[in-house]
Amino acid sequence: MFSLERRQIKLDQENLGSGQFGSVAKGECTLRNGSVIPVAVKTLKNEDIGAKEEMLKEARFMMNLNHKHIIRMIGICDADCVMLVLELAPKGPLNSFLKNNKDMKQSNIVEIMWQVASGMAYLQQKKYVHRDLAARNVLLVDEHTAKISDFGMSKAMSREQNYYEAQNAGKWPLKWYAPECVYYWKFDSKSDVWSYGVTLWEATSYGDKPYRKMKGQEILRFLVEENQRLSKPPRCPDEVYEIMLECWKYDKNERPTFIQLETKMSYIFNCLLERGE
Ligand code: ADE
């Protein structure tokens, strides 16, 4: 279904970024029906067998996803090097886009984050956890269309338990992780909701870095012992900051679900539009 031959893929010079295991290049893919579409091609750096297995895992995961706010997998090519061919989001990651477009209205940012909540509600309903939701992994097709990407750390939750329990601590994005992930290595949709709050903070602060120079231990002290939270970004509307604070409740049962977030964000979007913000 998703397997591609090497000759169907043409790589451009343009590099879209580099990740943990390799790089992402812009390219074109010729589909079976003859149409040519722009794509993003994730390629592995070397013949690392472990990395290849990771990428195949990501591909197998993405095969099950079908949502308008999630990057679509076009296919996978297992030739001289493994290539994961993805739908292209030409405007790139949300954090770098906002750093360069500080005139974007807060209503537009809320619209984008509403779309992210709807994509995450879909994942939640499928009982998947993303585990790496951050502004760098929200890609823009255009100013009004966001797609969630990077499923390299994503997992299905077990049927018996409603969470995924990590067996090893890897290279974790700790600044985006809820306390229960760091303490107990347990991940569920409510820990993705915490990450959504951090992503919302990044977006409303136009791509600022959360917790500045703080290290893992300092962040835990700040969040758990001192019960402090990231402060309200200067241009962030009060009702949007309220949402972040709800996402960052220590008790995960007090955090909203993605379905609730989708509703709240659509409501706030309409309020901001009316107020011209
Ligand atoms: N960077 C990583 N994946 C990408 C994609 N699908 N489109 C654009 N840039 C990307």
XYZ file of N, CA and C and ligand atoms in Angstrom:
841
model
N 0.836 -1.214 0.000
C 0.000 0.000 0.000
C 0.860 1.248 0.000
N 1.765 1.332 0.986
C 2.534 2.554 1.140
C 3.952 2.446 0.582
N 4.274 1.318 -0.063
C 5.672 1.200 -0.494
C 5.916 1.917 -1.818
N 7.009 2.640 -1.847
C 7.356 3.449 -3.021
C 8.662 2.938 -3.610
N 8.806 3.120 -4.912
C 10.083 2.769 -5.536
C 10.936 4.020 -5.607
N 12.231 3.811 -5.599
C 13.171 4.933 -5.563
C 12.927 5.921 -6.701
N 12.578 5.375 -7.886
C 12.416 6.267 -9.047
C 11.155 7.149 -8.969
N 10.281 6.868 -8.016
C 9.092 7.723 -7.862
C 9.431 9.004 -7.101
N 10.613 9.021 -6.455
C 10.979 10.138 -5.575
C 12.106 10.957 -6.162
N 11.885 12.277 -6.237
C 12.939 13.180 -6.686
C 13.257 14.123 -5.531
N 14.537 14.199 -5.160
C 14.921 15.073 -4.045
C 15.434 16.414 -4.562
N 14.953 17.493 -3.954
C 15.473 18.830 -4.273
C 16.682 19.090 -3.388
N 17.376 20.170 -3.692
C 18.526 20.558 -2.870
C 18.062 21.070 -1.509
N 16.888 21.700 -1.511
C 16.432 22.401 -0.309
C 16.261 21.476 0.894
N 16.938 21.837 1.976
C 16.866 21.082 3.214
C 15.807 21.709 4.113
N 14.911 20.900 4.642
C 13.847 21.445 5.490
C 14.194 21.345 6.971
N 15.338 20.750 7.272
C 15.755 20.616 8.672
C 16.358 19.256 8.921
N 16.937 19.129 10.112
C 17.488 17.811 10.427
C 17.011 17.380 11.796
N 16.696 16.113 11.910
C 16.168 15.587 13.165
C 17.182 14.698 13.840
N 16.673 13.884 14.755
C 17.514 13.002 15.556
C 18.265 11.993 14.689
N 17.550 11.414 13.728
C 18.118 10.296 12.975
C 18.597 10.666 11.587
N 18.179 11.815 11.087
C 18.547 12.137 9.719
C 18.098 13.516 9.336
N 17.852 13.710 8.044
C 17.472 15.042 7.597
C 16.177 14.966 6.796
N 15.560 16.135 6.634
C 14.326 16.226 5.852
C 14.592 17.131 4.661
N 14.349 16.620 3.468
C 14.561 17.411 2.254
C 13.240 17.614 1.539
N 13.178 18.687 0.772
C 12.012 18.910 -0.059
C 12.151 18.016 -1.287
N 11.034 17.624 -1.869
C 11.122 16.780 -3.051
C 9.799 16.676 -3.780
N 9.779 15.778 -4.756
C 8.549 15.528 -5.502
C 8.341 14.028 -5.578
N 7.072 13.639 -5.556
C 6.780 12.212 -5.633
C 5.776 11.970 -6.755
N 6.105 11.025 -7.638
C 5.188 10.653 -8.717
C 4.331 9.495 -8.230
N 3.027 9.731 -8.144
C 2.125 8.700 -7.639
C 1.792 7.702 -8.748
N 1.132 6.604 -8.385
C 0.801 5.547 -9.361
C -0.094 6.070 -10.483
N -0.946 7.046 -10.153
C -1.841 7.589 -11.176
C -1.153 8.634 -12.063
N 0.142 8.831 -11.846
C 0.921 9.723 -12.707
C 1.035 11.151 -12.202
N 0.220 11.527 -11.200
C 0.315 12.909 -10.713
C 1.568 13.090 -9.860
N 2.092 14.325 -9.929
C 3.322 14.638 -9.206
C 2.972 15.593 -8.073
N 3.347 15.247 -6.849
C 3.013 16.104 -5.708
C 4.280 16.523 -4.953
N 4.255 17.744 -4.381
C 5.393 18.162 -3.553
C 5.388 17.379 -2.243
N 6.546 16.980 -1.782
C 6.636 16.185 -0.553
C 7.819 16.619 0.319
N 7.813 16.133 1.548
C 8.968 16.262 2.445
C 9.503 14.841 2.599
N 10.803 14.665 2.431
C 11.392 13.324 2.487
C 12.370 13.231 3.650
N 12.032 12.369 4.594
C 12.895 12.137 5.752
C 13.855 11.016 5.396
N 15.142 11.295 5.440
C 16.144 10.301 5.058
C 17.079 10.037 6.227
N 17.495 8.793 6.365
C 18.424 8.451 7.439
C 19.841 8.876 7.099
N 20.570 9.229 8.129
C 21.951 9.688 7.947
C 22.853 8.563 7.451
N 22.768 7.419 8.081
C 23.673 6.325 7.716
C 22.960 4.990 7.795
N 23.691 3.950 7.758
C 23.127 2.602 7.746
C 22.863 2.063 9.150
N 22.586 2.940 10.063
C 22.308 2.541 11.438
C 21.025 1.687 11.485
N 21.177 0.426 11.863
C 20.046 -0.503 11.861
C 18.978 -0.071 12.869
N 19.397 0.379 14.036
C 18.463 0.827 15.063
C 17.611 1.974 14.557
N 18.250 2.930 13.895
C 17.547 4.095 13.368
C 16.564 3.676 12.282
N 16.971 2.710 11.471
C 16.089 2.228 10.399
C 14.824 1.631 11.009
N 15.005 0.836 12.052
C 13.865 0.220 12.722
C 12.941 1.300 13.310
N 13.543 2.364 13.883
C 12.765 3.478 14.441
C 11.907 4.134 13.359
N 12.509 4.333 12.199
C 11.792 5.004 11.118
C 10.677 4.116 10.569
N 10.934 2.814 10.493
C 9.889 1.891 10.039
C 8.737 1.866 11.045
N 9.079 1.988 12.326
C 8.050 2.049 13.377
C 7.177 3.288 13.184
N 7.852 4.416 12.937
C 7.129 5.673 12.726
C 6.193 5.537 11.510
N 6.691 4.900 10.453
C 5.890 4.703 9.238
C 4.689 3.814 9.531
N 4.916 2.727 10.260
C 3.804 1.820 10.593
C 2.758 2.540 11.432
N 3.226 3.436 12.301
C 2.304 4.205 13.133
C 1.464 5.152 12.272
N 2.155 5.850 11.368
C 1.468 6.865 10.551
C 0.446 6.263 9.586
N 0.652 4.984 9.214
C -0.288 4.301 8.319
C -1.705 4.308 8.857
N -1.823 4.343 10.190
C -3.147 4.262 10.822
C -3.827 5.613 10.978
N -3.167 6.676 10.551
C -3.696 8.012 10.813
C -4.336 8.617 9.572
N -5.472 9.245 9.789
C -6.172 9.880 8.677
C -6.975 11.055 9.228
N -6.359 12.220 9.217
C -7.032 13.411 9.746
C -6.494 14.657 9.058
N -7.354 15.640 8.862
C -6.933 16.822 8.103
C -5.902 17.674 8.832
N -5.750 17.504 10.135
C -4.730 18.275 10.843
C -3.564 17.416 11.333
N -3.342 16.328 10.617
C -2.170 15.478 10.878
C -1.457 15.246 9.536
N -0.132 15.418 9.538
C 0.658 15.225 8.309
C 0.434 13.808 7.767
N 0.128 13.729 6.492
C -0.137 12.425 5.892
C 1.148 11.771 5.410
N 1.202 10.462 5.578
C 2.328 9.733 5.021
C 1.976 9.336 3.596
N 2.852 9.684 2.650
C 2.615 9.312 1.252
C 3.114 7.885 1.044
N 4.254 7.573 1.648
C 4.759 6.209 1.537
C 6.148 6.081 2.111
N 6.682 4.878 1.979
C 8.018 4.618 2.486
C 8.806 3.882 1.402
N 10.062 4.255 1.267
C 10.912 3.654 0.245
C 12.106 3.016 0.937
N 12.226 1.709 0.782
C 13.324 0.987 1.440
C 14.348 0.601 0.371
N 15.047 1.607 -0.147
C 16.057 1.365 -1.182
C 17.438 1.384 -0.533
N 18.417 2.012 -1.175
C 19.772 2.104 -0.607
C 19.740 2.748 0.773
N 18.853 3.756 0.954
C 18.592 4.258 2.302
C 17.079 4.374 2.469
N 16.619 4.284 3.705
C 15.169 4.345 3.945
C 14.691 5.785 3.849
N 13.593 5.974 3.122
C 13.028 7.317 2.981
C 11.563 7.301 3.388
N 11.224 8.227 4.280
C 9.832 8.375 4.690
C 9.289 9.596 3.941
N 8.303 9.347 3.078
C 7.784 10.420 2.220
C 6.485 10.953 2.815
N 6.488 12.260 3.094
C 5.371 12.889 3.798
C 4.772 14.037 3.006
N 3.526 14.310 3.291
C 2.870 15.500 2.768
C 3.720 16.718 3.148
N 3.901 17.642 2.217
C 4.725 18.827 2.486
C 3.897 19.922 3.163
N 4.486 20.519 4.185
C 3.874 21.696 4.815
C 4.831 22.861 4.542
N 4.603 23.602 3.448
C 5.602 24.556 2.935
C 6.028 25.650 3.910
N 5.158 26.045 4.841
C 5.539 27.143 5.748
C 6.332 26.670 6.970
N 6.511 25.377 7.070
C 7.414 24.820 8.090
C 6.919 24.871 9.529
N 7.823 24.647 10.485
C 7.448 24.565 11.903
C 6.871 25.879 12.454
N 5.861 25.727 13.318
C 5.157 26.878 13.885
C 6.076 27.816 14.671
N 7.021 27.253 15.453
C 7.869 28.145 16.269
C 8.736 29.064 15.396
N 9.386 28.513 14.375
C 10.223 29.388 13.539
C 9.379 30.319 12.678
N 8.211 29.850 12.249
C 7.342 30.723 11.460
C 6.944 31.960 12.279
N 6.560 31.729 13.540
C 6.095 32.851 14.374
C 7.236 33.797 14.750
N 8.446 33.241 14.906
C 9.601 34.100 15.204
C 9.786 35.130 14.095
N 9.475 34.703 12.865
C 9.656 35.585 11.701
C 8.392 36.326 11.296
N 7.297 36.062 11.986
C 6.023 36.702 11.613
C 5.305 37.206 12.866
N 5.953 38.169 13.539
C 5.411 38.624 14.818
C 4.190 39.523 14.664
N 3.777 39.759 13.410
C 2.561 40.542 13.210
C 1.320 39.647 13.134
N 1.510 38.342 13.268
C 0.347 37.461 13.205
C -0.582 37.761 14.391
N -1.897 37.820 14.088
C -2.860 38.143 15.142
C -3.026 36.969 16.096
N -3.347 37.293 17.363
C -3.583 36.245 18.352
C -4.771 35.367 17.934
N -5.761 35.947 17.247
C -6.895 35.126 16.789
C -6.416 34.066 15.793
N -5.467 34.424 14.957
C -4.902 33.491 13.982
C -4.138 32.358 14.699
N -3.416 32.741 15.767
C -2.676 31.739 16.551
C -3.659 30.783 17.235
N -4.752 31.352 17.754
C -5.767 30.516 18.407
C -6.431 29.590 17.381
N -6.629 30.086 16.173
C -7.199 29.255 15.098
C -6.293 28.043 14.834
N -4.989 28.311 14.730
C -4.012 27.244 14.493
C -4.031 26.233 15.634
N -4.052 26.754 16.868
C -4.017 25.852 18.033
C -5.346 25.117 18.237
N -6.420 25.673 17.720
C -7.715 24.977 17.705
C -7.593 23.744 16.787
N -6.954 23.947 15.632
C -6.757 22.838 14.695
C -5.877 21.750 15.321
N -4.859 22.179 16.068
C -3.978 21.218 16.745
C -4.802 20.417 17.763
N -5.681 21.101 18.496
C -6.543 20.397 19.466
C -7.435 19.385 18.753
N -7.919 19.716 17.556
C -8.795 18.773 16.851
C -8.006 17.555 16.369
N -6.784 17.761 15.894
C -5.929 16.628 15.506
C -5.595 15.753 16.695
N -5.349 16.391 17.851
C -5.012 15.640 19.063
C -6.237 14.893 19.602
N -7.435 15.478 19.417
C -8.665 14.798 19.849
C -8.838 13.513 19.044
N -8.467 13.570 17.785
C -8.512 12.370 16.932
C -7.548 11.287 17.460
N -6.320 11.709 17.797
C -5.337 10.755 18.344
C -5.840 10.154 19.648
N -6.397 11.024 20.502
C -6.902 10.584 21.796
C -7.993 9.521 21.618
N -8.868 9.779 20.652
C -9.971 8.861 20.398
C -9.446 7.515 19.884
N -8.303 7.530 19.195
C -7.699 6.272 18.729
C -6.814 5.620 19.803
N -6.758 6.261 20.959
C -5.937 5.779 22.088
C -4.452 5.763 21.757
N -4.023 6.809 21.074
C -2.601 6.985 20.799
C -2.082 8.149 21.625
N -0.830 8.051 22.063
C -0.186 9.202 22.696
C 0.932 9.691 21.774
N 1.037 11.001 21.625
C 2.035 11.571 20.716
C 3.421 11.607 21.372
N 3.476 12.114 22.581
C 4.701 12.192 23.410
C 5.753 13.181 22.939
N 5.481 13.923 21.876
C 6.441 14.949 21.464
C 5.708 16.141 20.849
N 4.568 16.480 21.464
C 3.821 17.629 20.966
C 4.535 18.900 21.426
N 4.934 19.732 20.459
C 5.678 20.970 20.710
C 5.515 21.825 19.461
N 5.757 23.129 19.581
C 5.556 24.009 18.422
C 6.448 23.603 17.242
N 7.622 23.020 17.528
C 8.499 22.579 16.427
C 7.878 21.441 15.618
N 6.919 20.723 16.221
C 6.270 19.605 15.536
C 4.862 19.929 15.047
N 4.515 21.212 15.062
C 3.287 21.658 14.407
C 3.754 22.350 13.128
N 3.341 21.824 11.981
C 3.802 22.387 10.709
C 2.678 23.163 10.055
N 3.051 24.207 9.310
C 2.049 25.030 8.635
C 2.060 24.784 7.126
N 0.868 24.539 6.609
C 0.701 24.439 5.152
C 0.574 25.869 4.622
N -0.231 26.671 5.324
C -0.334 28.114 5.078
C -0.696 28.754 6.414
N -0.939 30.057 6.434
C -1.176 30.761 7.707
C -2.421 30.257 8.443
N -3.319 29.586 7.724
C -4.556 29.146 8.367
C -4.713 27.625 8.390
N -3.637 26.901 8.163
C -3.725 25.431 8.173
C -2.516 24.805 8.845
N -2.791 24.164 9.997
C -1.726 23.517 10.753
C -1.875 22.001 10.693
N -0.742 21.310 10.765
C -0.759 19.843 10.789
C 0.241 19.353 11.835
N -0.173 18.370 12.599
C 0.711 17.775 13.617
C 1.655 16.799 12.916
N 2.928 16.830 13.296
C 3.888 15.926 12.669
C 4.757 15.249 13.708
N 5.689 14.455 13.229
C 6.706 13.780 14.026
C 6.139 12.780 15.033
N 5.895 11.590 14.525
C 5.326 10.525 15.354
C 6.376 9.512 15.791
N 7.624 9.966 15.795
C 8.748 9.091 16.154
C 8.674 8.563 17.575
N 8.009 9.286 18.480
C 7.935 8.841 19.881
C 6.542 8.344 20.248
N 5.630 8.354 19.269
C 4.223 8.034 19.549
C 4.024 6.552 19.863
N 3.007 6.291 20.675
C 2.717 4.917 21.099
C 1.210 4.709 21.175
N 0.829 3.436 21.062
C -0.554 3.065 21.329
C -0.643 2.753 22.812
N -1.737 3.157 23.446
C -1.907 2.840 24.869
C -2.413 1.404 24.969
N -2.006 0.710 26.022
C -2.439 -0.680 26.138
C -3.939 -0.719 26.447
N -4.568 -1.805 26.051
C -6.010 -1.938 26.221
C -6.387 -2.027 27.703
N -5.570 -2.755 28.460
C -5.879 -2.966 29.878
C -5.656 -1.680 30.675
N -4.471 -1.079 30.447
C -4.176 0.158 31.157
C -4.428 1.313 30.203
N -4.874 2.416 30.760
C -5.150 3.542 29.879
C -3.954 4.470 29.750
N -2.758 3.889 29.736
C -1.570 4.708 29.568
C -0.463 3.877 28.932
N 0.591 4.546 28.516
C 1.768 3.853 28.016
C 2.865 4.050 29.057
N 3.531 2.966 29.413
C 4.598 3.063 30.396
C 5.935 2.847 29.698
N 6.796 3.857 29.732
C 8.099 3.751 29.071
C 8.984 2.786 29.848
N 9.787 2.018 29.131
C 10.691 1.061 29.771
C 12.082 1.668 29.963
N 12.445 2.586 29.095
C 13.729 3.284 29.219
C 13.480 4.772 29.028
N 14.260 5.573 29.745
C 14.189 7.015 29.521
C 15.160 7.336 28.393
N 14.634 7.866 27.319
C 15.490 8.211 26.181
C 15.800 9.693 26.194
N 15.948 10.222 25.007
C 16.170 11.664 24.865
C 14.794 12.317 24.923
N 14.403 12.727 26.108
C 13.045 13.223 26.284
C 12.970 14.751 26.272
N 11.914 15.285 25.661
C 11.713 16.735 25.672
C 11.105 17.172 27.006
N 11.923 17.189 28.073
C 11.432 17.361 29.446
C 10.629 18.640 29.662
N 10.986 19.704 28.944
C 10.270 20.972 29.146
C 8.816 20.891 28.697
N 8.499 19.841 27.919
C 7.126 19.688 27.428
C 6.388 18.592 28.211
N 7.092 17.938 29.152
C 6.511 16.781 29.817
C 5.848 17.113 31.160
N 4.703 16.459 31.379
C 3.978 16.582 32.644
C 4.786 15.895 33.745
N 4.578 16.312 35.010
C 5.324 15.701 36.118
C 5.232 14.170 36.165
N 4.047 13.592 35.879
C 3.911 12.117 35.985
C 4.761 11.382 34.936
N 5.067 12.057 33.835
C 5.941 11.443 32.809
C 7.361 11.371 33.345
N 7.794 12.475 33.972
C 9.168 12.555 34.465
C 9.360 11.661 35.690
N 8.344 11.639 36.574
C 8.463 10.842 37.802
C 8.196 9.358 37.580
N 7.121 9.047 36.849
C 6.661 7.655 36.772
C 6.760 7.037 35.379
N 7.204 7.820 34.406
C 7.352 7.345 33.018
C 6.022 6.888 32.417
N 4.919 7.475 32.915
C 3.601 7.114 32.419
C 3.067 8.208 31.500
N 2.574 7.800 30.340
C 2.109 8.742 29.326
C 0.685 8.403 28.921
N -0.173 9.402 28.888
C -1.509 9.214 28.335
C -1.950 10.529 27.694
N -3.217 10.586 27.271
C -3.664 11.795 26.573
C -3.562 13.030 27.464
N -3.698 12.825 28.793
C -3.610 13.967 29.703
C -2.178 14.492 29.804
N -1.187 13.640 29.544
C 0.181 14.176 29.511
C 0.429 14.897 28.183
N -0.228 14.438 27.101
C -0.203 15.204 25.845
C -0.882 16.571 26.038
N -1.929 16.604 26.880
C -2.621 17.877 27.149
C -1.655 18.862 27.831
N -0.846 18.370 28.760
C 0.175 19.233 29.390
C 1.083 19.814 28.293
N 1.569 18.961 27.394
C 2.445 19.415 26.301
C 1.721 20.422 25.393
N 0.425 20.202 25.209
C -0.376 21.144 24.419
C -0.335 22.525 25.070
N -0.414 22.564 26.400
C -0.333 23.833 27.124
C 0.989 24.537 26.858
N 2.081 23.788 26.870
C 3.406 24.375 26.614
C 3.476 24.868 25.157
N 2.888 24.083 24.252
C 2.869 24.456 22.830
C 2.067 25.750 22.624
N 0.955 25.854 23.378
C 0.127 27.056 23.314
C 0.910 28.263 23.842
N 1.707 28.037 24.868
C 2.560 29.101 25.413
C 3.601 29.539 24.371
N 4.231 28.556 23.704
C 5.223 28.870 22.658
C 4.581 29.683 21.537
N 3.380 29.267 21.146
C 2.704 29.920 20.023
C 2.319 31.355 20.378
N 1.698 31.550 21.566
C 1.244 32.891 21.922
C 2.409 33.808 22.285
N 3.615 33.231 22.478
C 4.781 34.093 22.722
C 5.651 34.206 21.464
N 5.094 33.838 20.340
C 5.771 33.977 19.030
C 7.105 33.227 18.967
N 7.051 31.984 19.451
C 8.219 31.112 19.296
C 9.300 31.284 20.337
N 8.934 31.874 21.481
C 9.888 31.990 22.594
C 10.152 30.582 23.150
N 11.292 30.417 23.837
C 11.641 29.110 24.415
C 11.104 29.013 25.843
N 10.376 27.912 26.167
C 9.847 27.776 27.523
C 10.963 27.529 28.540
N 10.792 28.014 29.739
C 11.716 27.818 30.879
C 13.159 28.231 30.567
N 13.308 29.138 29.609
C 14.637 29.677 29.279
C 15.809 28.732 29.499
N 16.667 29.090 30.492
C 17.899 28.301 30.686
C 17.767 27.238 31.770
N 16.539 27.007 32.257
C 16.379 26.051 33.358
C 16.674 24.614 32.922
N 17.195 23.817 33.865
C 17.489 22.396 33.615
C 16.383 21.536 34.220
N 16.357 20.248 33.847
C 15.307 19.327 34.281
C 14.954 19.406 35.755
N 15.958 19.300 36.631
C 15.714 19.320 38.078
C 15.111 20.647 38.542
N 15.642 21.740 37.967
C 15.138 23.073 38.338
C 13.678 23.233 37.938
N 13.328 22.676 36.773
C 11.952 22.794 36.292
C 11.001 22.055 37.231
N 11.414 20.858 37.668
C 10.570 20.100 38.597
C 10.370 20.853 39.912
N 11.448 21.458 40.425
C 11.330 22.230 41.660
C 10.351 23.393 41.450
N 10.529 24.092 40.322
C 9.683 25.228 39.961
C 8.209 24.818 39.863
N 7.951 23.695 39.193
C 6.567 23.272 38.945
C 5.923 22.582 40.140
N 6.684 21.672 40.785
C 6.074 20.813 41.794
C 6.255 21.371 43.200
N 7.493 21.682 43.586
C 7.716 22.168 44.953
C 7.188 23.594 45.139
N 7.475 24.448 44.160
C 7.044 25.844 44.298
C 5.679 26.097 43.673
N 5.147 25.096 42.967
C 3.854 25.194 42.288
C 3.733 26.436 41.393
N 4.819 26.746 40.712
C 4.801 27.875 39.777
C 4.555 27.374 38.349
N 4.213 28.308 37.466
C 3.980 27.958 36.064
C 4.599 29.030 35.169
N 4.784 28.701 33.885
C 5.264 29.694 32.911
C 4.341 30.907 32.983
N 4.904 32.104 32.837
C 4.038 33.284 32.971
C 3.352 33.631 31.652
N 2.358 34.483 31.763
C 1.532 34.832 30.596
C 2.362 35.605 29.576
N 2.449 35.113 28.340
C 3.180 35.870 27.317
C 2.537 37.245 27.127
N 3.345 38.295 26.851
C 2.853 39.670 26.819
C 1.568 39.900 26.002
N 1.479 39.298 24.826
C 0.309 39.584 23.988
C -0.804 38.542 24.109
N -0.620 37.582 24.996
C -1.584 36.484 25.118
C -2.876 36.935 25.816
N -4.043 36.717 25.195
C -5.315 37.083 25.838
C -5.525 36.273 27.136
N -6.176 36.893 28.144
C -6.389 36.243 29.441
C -7.031 34.865 29.318
N -8.060 34.758 28.467
C -8.785 33.477 28.405
C -7.924 32.365 27.795
N -6.925 32.753 26.990
C -6.022 31.742 26.426
C -5.038 31.276 27.508
N -4.587 32.227 28.338
C -3.683 31.856 29.440
C -4.398 30.943 30.444
N -5.709 31.206 30.643
C -6.508 30.343 31.527
C -6.457 28.890 31.054
N -6.524 28.711 29.738
C -6.480 27.354 29.161
C -5.147 26.676 29.498
N -4.036 27.442 29.339
C -2.722 26.867 29.654
C -2.697 26.389 31.094
N -3.177 27.253 32.017
C -3.138 26.896 33.436
C -3.946 25.622 33.707
N -5.051 25.429 32.973
C -5.836 24.204 33.133
C -5.063 22.984 32.644
N -4.322 23.173 31.534
C -3.529 22.062 30.978
C -2.392 21.670 31.913
N -1.981 22.611 32.780
C -0.835 22.380 33.667
C -1.242 22.078 35.104
N -2.469 21.557 35.298
C -2.871 21.122 36.644
C -2.012 19.917 37.012
N -1.534 19.899 38.253
C -0.688 18.789 38.692
C -1.452 17.464 38.607
N -2.693 17.474 39.067
C -3.547 16.285 39.000
C -4.100 16.174 37.580
N -3.696 15.118 36.875
C -4.069 15.024 35.467
C -5.580 14.932 35.241
N -6.290 14.434 36.259
C -7.750 14.336 36.122
C -8.433 15.697 36.081
N -7.718 16.709 36.543
C -8.292 18.074 36.518
C -8.021 18.787 35.191
N -7.152 18.189 34.359
C -6.866 18.826 33.058
C -8.015 18.570 32.074
N -8.219 19.473 31.118
C -9.277 19.234 30.124
C -8.895 18.087 29.181
N -9.870 17.537 28.472
C -9.582 16.568 27.413
C -9.369 17.359 26.112
N -8.850 16.692 25.093
C -8.671 17.387 23.815
C -10.006 17.753 23.173
N -11.033 16.936 23.419
C -12.362 17.275 22.899
C -12.810 18.609 23.507
N -12.617 18.732 24.836
C -12.998 19.979 25.513
C -12.143 21.139 25.009
N -10.856 20.882 24.799
C -9.964 21.948 24.317
C -10.389 22.424 22.931
N -10.807 21.478 22.099
C -11.237 21.824 20.744
C -12.426 22.788 20.813
N -13.388 22.479 21.676
C -14.570 23.329 21.841
C -14.189 24.705 22.395
N -13.355 24.698 23.459
C -12.956 25.958 24.088
C -12.198 26.849 23.102
N -11.280 26.262 22.347
C -10.464 27.041 21.420
C -11.314 27.619 20.294
N -12.295 26.865 19.823
C -13.143 27.389 18.753
C -13.978 28.561 19.281
N -14.408 28.450 20.546
C -15.182 29.528 21.168
C -14.322 30.794 21.316
N -13.109 30.622 21.835
C -12.218 31.777 22.032
C -11.852 32.409 20.684
N -11.634 31.564 19.689
C -11.321 32.078 18.342
C -12.413 33.035 17.874
N -13.672 32.621 18.050
C -14.780 33.478 17.621
C -14.871 34.766 18.439
N -14.596 34.685 19.751
C -14.612 35.882 20.608
C -13.532 36.870 20.142
N -12.319 36.351 19.880
C -11.213 37.224 19.482
C -11.493 37.870 18.125
N -12.088 37.099 17.213
C -12.431 37.641 15.896
C -13.382 38.827 16.056
N -14.411 38.635 16.925
C -15.396 39.690 17.159
C -14.755 40.938 17.749
N -13.749 40.720 18.634
C -13.069 41.842 19.270
C -11.976 42.431 18.379
N -11.730 41.795 17.233
C -10.719 42.277 16.291
C -9.286 42.093 16.773
N -9.069 41.118 17.680
C -7.701 40.909 18.222
C -6.909 39.909 17.411
N 9.911 19.267 8.251
C 9.682 18.046 8.736
N 8.626 17.497 8.126
C 8.171 18.408 7.236
C 7.081 18.454 6.338
N 6.254 17.417 6.225
N 6.896 19.556 5.602
C 7.730 20.585 5.745
N 8.768 20.624 6.567
C 8.981 19.543 7.317
